[in-house]
Structures are given as structure tokens and as C-alpha cells.
Coordinates of C-alpha atoms in Angstrom, one line a residue:
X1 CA 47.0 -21.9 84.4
X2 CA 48.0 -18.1 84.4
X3 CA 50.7 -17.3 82.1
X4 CA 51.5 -13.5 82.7
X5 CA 48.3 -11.6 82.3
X6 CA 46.8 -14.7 79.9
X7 CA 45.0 -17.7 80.8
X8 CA 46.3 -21.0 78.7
X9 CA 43.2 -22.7 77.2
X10 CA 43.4 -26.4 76.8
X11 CA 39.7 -26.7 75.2
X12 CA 37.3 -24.8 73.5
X13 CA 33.6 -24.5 73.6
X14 CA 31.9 -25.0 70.3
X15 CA 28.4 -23.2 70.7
X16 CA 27.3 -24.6 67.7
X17 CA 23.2 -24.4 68.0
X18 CA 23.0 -24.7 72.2
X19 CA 20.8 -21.5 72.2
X20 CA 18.0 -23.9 70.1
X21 CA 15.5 -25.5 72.4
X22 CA 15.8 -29.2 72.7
X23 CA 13.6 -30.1 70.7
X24 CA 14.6 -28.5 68.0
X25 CA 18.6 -29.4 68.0
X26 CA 16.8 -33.2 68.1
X27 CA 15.7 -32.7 65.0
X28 CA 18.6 -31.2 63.7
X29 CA 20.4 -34.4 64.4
X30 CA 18.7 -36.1 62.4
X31 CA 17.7 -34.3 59.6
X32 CA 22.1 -33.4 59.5
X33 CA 22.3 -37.0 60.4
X34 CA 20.1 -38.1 57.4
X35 CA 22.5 -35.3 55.1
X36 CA 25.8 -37.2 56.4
X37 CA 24.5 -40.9 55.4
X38 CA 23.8 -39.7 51.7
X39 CA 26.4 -37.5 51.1
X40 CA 29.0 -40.4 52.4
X41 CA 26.6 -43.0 50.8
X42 CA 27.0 -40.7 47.3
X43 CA 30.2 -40.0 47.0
X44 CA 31.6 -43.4 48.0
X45 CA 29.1 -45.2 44.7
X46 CA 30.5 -41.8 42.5
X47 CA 34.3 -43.2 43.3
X48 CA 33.2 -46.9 43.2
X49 CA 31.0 -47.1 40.0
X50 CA 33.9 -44.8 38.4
X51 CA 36.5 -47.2 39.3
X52 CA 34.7 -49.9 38.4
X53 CA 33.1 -49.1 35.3
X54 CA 35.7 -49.1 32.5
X55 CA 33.2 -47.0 30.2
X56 CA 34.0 -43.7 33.5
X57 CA 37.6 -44.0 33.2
X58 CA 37.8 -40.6 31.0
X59 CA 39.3 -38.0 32.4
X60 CA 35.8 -36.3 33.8
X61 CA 35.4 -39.0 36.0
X62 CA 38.7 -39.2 36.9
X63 CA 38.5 -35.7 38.5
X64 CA 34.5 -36.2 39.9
X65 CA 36.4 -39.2 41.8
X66 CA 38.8 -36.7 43.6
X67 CA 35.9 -34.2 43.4
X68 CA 34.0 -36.9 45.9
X69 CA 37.2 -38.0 47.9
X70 CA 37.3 -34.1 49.0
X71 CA 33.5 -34.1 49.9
X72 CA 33.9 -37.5 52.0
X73 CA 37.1 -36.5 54.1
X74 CA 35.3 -32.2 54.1
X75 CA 32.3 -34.0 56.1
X76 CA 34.5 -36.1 58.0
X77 CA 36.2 -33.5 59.6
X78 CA 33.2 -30.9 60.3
X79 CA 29.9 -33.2 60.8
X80 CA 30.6 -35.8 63.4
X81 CA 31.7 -33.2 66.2
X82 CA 28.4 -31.5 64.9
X83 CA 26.3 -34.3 65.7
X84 CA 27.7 -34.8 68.9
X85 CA 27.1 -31.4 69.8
X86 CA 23.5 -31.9 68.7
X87 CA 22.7 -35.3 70.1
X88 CA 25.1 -35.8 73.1
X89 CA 25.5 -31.8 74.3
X90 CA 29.4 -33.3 74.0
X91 CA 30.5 -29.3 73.3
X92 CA 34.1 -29.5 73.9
X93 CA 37.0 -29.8 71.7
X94 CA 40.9 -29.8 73.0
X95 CA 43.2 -26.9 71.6
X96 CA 44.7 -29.5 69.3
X97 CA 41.3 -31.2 68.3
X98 CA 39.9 -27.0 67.3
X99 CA 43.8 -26.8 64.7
X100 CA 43.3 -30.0 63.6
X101 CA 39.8 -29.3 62.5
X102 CA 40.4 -25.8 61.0
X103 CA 43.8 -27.1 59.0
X104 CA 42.0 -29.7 57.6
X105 CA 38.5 -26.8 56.8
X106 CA 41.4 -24.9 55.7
X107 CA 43.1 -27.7 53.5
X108 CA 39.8 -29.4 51.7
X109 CA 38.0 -26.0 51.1
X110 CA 41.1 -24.5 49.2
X111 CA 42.0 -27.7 47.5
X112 CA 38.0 -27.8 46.4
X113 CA 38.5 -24.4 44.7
X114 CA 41.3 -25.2 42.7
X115 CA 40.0 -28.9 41.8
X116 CA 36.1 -27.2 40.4
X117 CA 38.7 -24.9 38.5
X118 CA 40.4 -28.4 37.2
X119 CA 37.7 -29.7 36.2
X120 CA 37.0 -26.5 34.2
X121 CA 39.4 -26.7 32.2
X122 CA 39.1 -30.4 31.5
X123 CA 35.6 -29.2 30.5
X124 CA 37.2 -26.4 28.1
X125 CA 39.2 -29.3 26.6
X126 CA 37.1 -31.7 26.0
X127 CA 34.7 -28.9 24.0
X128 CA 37.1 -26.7 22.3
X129 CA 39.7 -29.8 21.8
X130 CA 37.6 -32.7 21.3
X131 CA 40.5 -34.4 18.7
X132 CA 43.3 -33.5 21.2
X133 CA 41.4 -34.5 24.6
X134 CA 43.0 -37.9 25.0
X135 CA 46.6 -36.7 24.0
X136 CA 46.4 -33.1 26.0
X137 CA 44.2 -35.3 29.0
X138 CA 46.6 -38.6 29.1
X139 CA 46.8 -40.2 32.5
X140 CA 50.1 -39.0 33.6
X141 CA 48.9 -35.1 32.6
X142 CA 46.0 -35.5 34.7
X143 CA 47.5 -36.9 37.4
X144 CA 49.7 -34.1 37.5
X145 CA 46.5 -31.5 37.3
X146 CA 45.0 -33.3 40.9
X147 CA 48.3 -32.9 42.1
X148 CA 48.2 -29.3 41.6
X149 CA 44.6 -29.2 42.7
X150 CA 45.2 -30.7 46.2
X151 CA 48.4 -29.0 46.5
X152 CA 47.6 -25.1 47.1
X153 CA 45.7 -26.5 50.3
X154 CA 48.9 -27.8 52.8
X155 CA 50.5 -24.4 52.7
X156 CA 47.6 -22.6 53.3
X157 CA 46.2 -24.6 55.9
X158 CA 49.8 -24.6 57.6
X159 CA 50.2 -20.7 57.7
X160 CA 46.8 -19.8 58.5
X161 CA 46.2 -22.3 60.8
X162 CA 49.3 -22.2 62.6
X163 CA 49.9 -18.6 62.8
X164 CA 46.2 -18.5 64.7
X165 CA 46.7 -20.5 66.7
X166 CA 50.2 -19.3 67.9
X167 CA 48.3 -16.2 69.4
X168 CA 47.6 -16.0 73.6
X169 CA 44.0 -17.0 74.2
X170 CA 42.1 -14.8 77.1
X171 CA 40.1 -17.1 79.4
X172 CA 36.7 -17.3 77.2
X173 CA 36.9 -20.0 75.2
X174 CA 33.1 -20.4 73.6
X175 CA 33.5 -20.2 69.8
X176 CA 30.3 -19.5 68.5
X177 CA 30.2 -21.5 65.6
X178 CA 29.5 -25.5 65.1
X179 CA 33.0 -25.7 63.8
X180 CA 36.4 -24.1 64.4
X181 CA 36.0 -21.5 61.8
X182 CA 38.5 -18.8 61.3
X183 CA 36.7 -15.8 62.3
X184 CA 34.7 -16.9 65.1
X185 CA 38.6 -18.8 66.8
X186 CA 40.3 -15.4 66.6
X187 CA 37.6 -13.4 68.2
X188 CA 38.9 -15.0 71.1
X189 CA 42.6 -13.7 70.8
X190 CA 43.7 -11.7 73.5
X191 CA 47.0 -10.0 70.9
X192 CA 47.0 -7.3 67.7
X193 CA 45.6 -9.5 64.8
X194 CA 45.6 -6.7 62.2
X195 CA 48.5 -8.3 60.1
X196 CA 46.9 -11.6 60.4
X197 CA 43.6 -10.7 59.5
X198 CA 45.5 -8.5 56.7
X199 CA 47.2 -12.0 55.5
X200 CA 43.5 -13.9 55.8
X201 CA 41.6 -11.5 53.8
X202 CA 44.5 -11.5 50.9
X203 CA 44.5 -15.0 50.9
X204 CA 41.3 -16.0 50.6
X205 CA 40.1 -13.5 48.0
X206 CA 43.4 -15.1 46.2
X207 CA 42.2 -18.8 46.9
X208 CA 38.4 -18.1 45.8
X209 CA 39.7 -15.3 42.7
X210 CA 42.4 -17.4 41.2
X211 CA 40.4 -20.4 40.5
X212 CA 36.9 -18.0 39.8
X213 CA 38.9 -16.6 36.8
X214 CA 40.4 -20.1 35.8
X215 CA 36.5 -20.9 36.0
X216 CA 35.5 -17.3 34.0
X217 CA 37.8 -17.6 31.4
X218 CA 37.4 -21.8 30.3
X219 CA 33.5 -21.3 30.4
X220 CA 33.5 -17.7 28.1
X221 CA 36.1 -19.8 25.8
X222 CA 33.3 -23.2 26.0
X223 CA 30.1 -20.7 25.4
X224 CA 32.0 -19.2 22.4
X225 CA 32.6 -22.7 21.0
X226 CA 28.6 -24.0 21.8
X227 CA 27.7 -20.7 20.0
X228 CA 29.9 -22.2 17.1
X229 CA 28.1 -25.6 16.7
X230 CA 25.1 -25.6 13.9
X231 CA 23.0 -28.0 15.4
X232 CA 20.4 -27.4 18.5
X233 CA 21.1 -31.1 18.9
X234 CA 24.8 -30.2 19.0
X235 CA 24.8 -27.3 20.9
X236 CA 22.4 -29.2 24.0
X237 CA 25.4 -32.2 24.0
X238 CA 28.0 -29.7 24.3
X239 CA 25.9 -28.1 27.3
X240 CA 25.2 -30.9 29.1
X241 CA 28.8 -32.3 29.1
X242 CA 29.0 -29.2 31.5
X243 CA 26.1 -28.4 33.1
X244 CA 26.6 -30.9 36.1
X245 CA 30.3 -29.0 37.0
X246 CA 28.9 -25.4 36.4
X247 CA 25.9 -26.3 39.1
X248 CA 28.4 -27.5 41.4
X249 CA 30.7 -24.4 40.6
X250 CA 27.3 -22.0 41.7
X251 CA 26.6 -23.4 44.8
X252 CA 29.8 -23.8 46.2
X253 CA 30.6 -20.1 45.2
X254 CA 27.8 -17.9 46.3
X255 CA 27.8 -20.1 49.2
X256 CA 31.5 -19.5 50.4
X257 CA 31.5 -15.8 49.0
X258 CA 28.2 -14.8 50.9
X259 CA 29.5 -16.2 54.2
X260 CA 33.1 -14.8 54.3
X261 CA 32.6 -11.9 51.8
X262 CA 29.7 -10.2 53.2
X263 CA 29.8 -6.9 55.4
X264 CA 30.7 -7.4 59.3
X265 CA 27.2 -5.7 59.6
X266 CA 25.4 -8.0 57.8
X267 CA 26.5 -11.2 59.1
X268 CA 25.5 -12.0 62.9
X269 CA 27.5 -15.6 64.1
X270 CA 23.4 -17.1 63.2
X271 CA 23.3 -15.8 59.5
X272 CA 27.1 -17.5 59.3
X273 CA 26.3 -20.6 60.7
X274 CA 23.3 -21.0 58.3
X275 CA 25.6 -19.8 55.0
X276 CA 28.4 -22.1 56.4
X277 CA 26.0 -25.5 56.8
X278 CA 25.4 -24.5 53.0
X279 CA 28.8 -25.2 51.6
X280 CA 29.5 -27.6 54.5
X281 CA 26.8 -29.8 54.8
X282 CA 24.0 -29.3 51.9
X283 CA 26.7 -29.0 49.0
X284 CA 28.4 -32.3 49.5
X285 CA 25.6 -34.0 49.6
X286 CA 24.2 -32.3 46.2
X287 CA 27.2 -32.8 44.0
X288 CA 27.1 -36.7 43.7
X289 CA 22.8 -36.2 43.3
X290 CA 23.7 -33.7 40.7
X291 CA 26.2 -35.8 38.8
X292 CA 23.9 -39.2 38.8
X293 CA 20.8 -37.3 37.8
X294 CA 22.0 -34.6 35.0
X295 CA 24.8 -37.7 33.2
X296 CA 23.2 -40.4 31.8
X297 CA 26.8 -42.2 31.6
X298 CA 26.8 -42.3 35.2
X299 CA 23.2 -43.5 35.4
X300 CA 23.7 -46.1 33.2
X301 CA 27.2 -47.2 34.7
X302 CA 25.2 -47.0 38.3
X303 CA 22.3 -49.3 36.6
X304 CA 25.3 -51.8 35.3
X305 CA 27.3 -52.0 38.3
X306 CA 24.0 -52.5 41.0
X307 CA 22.8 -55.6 38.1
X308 CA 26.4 -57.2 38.3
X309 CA 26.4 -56.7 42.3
X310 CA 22.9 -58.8 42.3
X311 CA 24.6 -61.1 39.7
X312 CA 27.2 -62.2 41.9
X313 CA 24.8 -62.2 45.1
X314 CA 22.6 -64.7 43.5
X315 CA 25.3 -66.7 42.6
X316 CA 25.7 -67.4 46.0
X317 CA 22.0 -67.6 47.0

């Protein structure tokens, strides 16, 4: 319907990976497919056995619990419309379906980067504090800290994502992305975006530098402290307490920085679509892998929890 010189979209095109043959979007499917199961499959035993297991109810696990409520409801909102596109050519998304998706991109991915920074300074605590962990880290303080981790998100994801999406749209409508990215939405704005993408940039170098230099500055303060401890024995326990988070903490940040902070030049819509299925897709699915493998307490709760589940299944055999 024509609305002065601009035509009203009601749905967008996600091109996600049409321009693949057949064949190889099949396979796609399943391999992302395959990625979904486990990374829904991992975080759900991470928040299960840590609920369950009275021996995870530290404040570590307390924040790898939101840590994997973020990844499950991130993959909900990207990877199903994804494998639709793949397996059913179902390309189409409503105005309304393309905002919900981006608030929701917007809302996880900023609340992730303030939770890793968290979870950093829990970290910091733990190793620098050890004596005053459970009084600065009581249940209440925490609490308050995921607040202030989840909360940064909603006003982000509201301003960004309403403020886009309050622009005309010109008659194309193929976003060339599997997702309702930013970037690839307001190429299709037919209005000055200068201020907005003025406000964007500001705002995400603020989401990703803020909790960067939270990161920076607990991990400097933690290295100086291993440095401190006399034993190699010492020194490897200190490490290891956080050397699951600081893996985590790499991936998702060269991920996210190389697709958004790179040069317009350098990154074609392919390039982006394989940086974003990085921090999208593969990273989810690492971080409970990561935190089950590299913590014994967590393999050992996961061993503990899978006998009593057979327990109580052969009491009823």
C-alpha cells in the first residue's frame, strides 16, 4: 500500500543462505540442527545439575546458570527461523516477527556482555578475597549483580530497536542476513540514518568497552595475585578456577568485535553471516562443553546426578 512516495512493508525477506545450492543448505540443516540439540541439550544439564547438586550452589555456578539461561532463550530467538529457512525455503518474516527478533538479538547479546563481565569479577573475588567470598558473594549481593547484568539489555534493545524500525521502508524488503541484524534491516531504509547510525555505533562500542574493561581490569588484578602464590600447585588451582570464563570471554569477543568492528570494506554480507553464526550458533553450544570438560566440580556433580537419575529409574524397573 503506497504511503506518499513509500511502500509499507508488512514482511521481510530473510536471504539467509538461498544463494547455496540445495544440496548444500541440506546439510546446513543438519549440521546447525545437530549445533541447536547440544547447545539446548547443554545448557539445560549446566542449569539442572547446578540446581540440583548442593555441592554447585556457590556463587560461580550461580552466574554459569544465568550464563546458560542467556544461551538457551539467544538460540531460541535466532536458530529456529534459521532452520526453516534451510529446510523448508519458509523465508519470510512479518514486520513485527523481524523487531521482535532484533529486540530480543539486541537484549540477550548486551545482557551476555555485562553478565561474562559478572562473572569476572566474581572470579576476582573469589582469588584476591578468598576469606571474604561468602560475605562480599552472599545470595542477596549476587542476586542483585544478575540483576544488573540482565538489566543494561531492555533499554537498549528498546531504543535501538524501536527507533529502526520507526523509519519508512522502500519496497525491497530482502535482508540479506539469516537473522534481523541491525545493519543489514537499515540498509533497507528509505530516510537520513546518520544520527541513528551515530547512536548504534556509540552504543555498542559502550556495551562491548564497558564490560571489556570490567573484564581487563579483574583479570590484571587475578594475574597479579596468581603471580603472588608460591606454589606451581597453587598457582595451576588459582588458574583453572578461571580458565573456563576467560575461554568463554575470547570467543564471544573476537567473535562480536570482528563482525561489527571491522572495516565496511572488509566485510561483504557472506564474511558477516559466517562471523555472526560464530557468536550465534558455535559459541553457545561451546560454553556448557567448555564448563563440563575444563571443571572437575561440574564433572563430578554431572557423574552424581546421571547415577541418582538411574537410581530412581531402577527403582521403578
Amino acid at each position: 500500500m503506497a504511503e506518499g512516495n513509500w511502500t509499507r512493508v508488512s514482511e521481510f525477506i530473510l536471504m539467509s543462505f538461498s544463494s547455496l545450492p540445495t544440496e548444500i543448505q541440506s546439510l546446513l540443516f543438519l549440521t546447525f540442527l545437530f549445533i541447536y540439540l547440544v547447545t539446548l541439550l547443554g545448557n539445560s544439564l549446566i542449569i539442572l545439575v547446578t540446581l540440583a547438586d548442593p555441592m554447585l550452589h556457590s556463587p560461580m555456578y550461580f552466574f554459569l546458570r544465568n550464563l546458560s539461561f542467556l544461551e538457551i532463550g539467544f538460540n531460541l530467538v535466532i536458530v529456529p527461523k534459521m532452520l526453516g529457512t534451510l529446510i523448508a525455503q519458509d523465508t519470510t518474516i512479518s514486520f513485527l516477527g523481524c523487531a521482535t527478533q532484533m529486540y530480543f538479538f539486541f537484549f540477550f547479546g548486551v545482557s551476555e556482555c555485562f553478565l561474562l563481565a559478572t562473572m569476572a569479577y566474581d572470579r576476582y573475588v573469589a582469588i584476591c578475597s578468598p576469606l571474604h567470598y561468602p560475605v562480599i558473594m552472599k545470595p542477596r549481593t549476587r542476586a542483585k549483580l544478575a540483576a544488573v547484568s540482565w538489566f543494561p539489555g531492555i533499554p537498549m534493545a528498546t531504543v535501538q530497536t524501536t527507533w529502526l524500525f520507526s523509519f519508512p521502508f522502500c519496497g525491497i524488503n530482502k535482508v540479506n542476513h539469516f537473522f534481523c541484524d541491525s545493519p543489514p534491516v537499515l540498509s533497507l531504509v528509505c530516510a537520513d540514518t546518520a544520527l541513528f547510525e551515530i547512536y548504534a555505533i556509540i552504543g555498542t562500542i559502550l556495551v562491548v568497552m564497558i564490560p571489556c574493561l570490567l573484564i581487563l581490569c579483574s583479570y590484571i588484578r587475578i594475574a597479579a595475585a596468581i603471580l603472588k602464590i608460591p606454589s606451581a600447585k597453587g598457582k595451576h588451582k588459582a588458574f583453572s578456577t578461571c580458565s573456563s570464563h576467560l575461554l568463554v570471554v575470547s570467543l564471544f569477543y573476537v567473535s562480536s568485535s570482528l563482525t561489527y568492528f571491522r572495516p565496511k570494506s572488509n566485510n561483504s554480507p557472506e564474511s558477516k553471516k559466517a562471523l555472526s553464526l560464530s557468536y550465534t550458533v558455535i559459541t553457545p553450544m561451546l560454553n556448557p562443553i567448555i564448563y563440563s570438560l575444563r571443571n572437575n566440580e561440574v564433572k563430578n556433580a554431572l557423574g552424581r546426578t546421571f547415577h541418582k537419575a538411574m537410581g530412581v529409574r531402577n527403582c521403578f524397573l
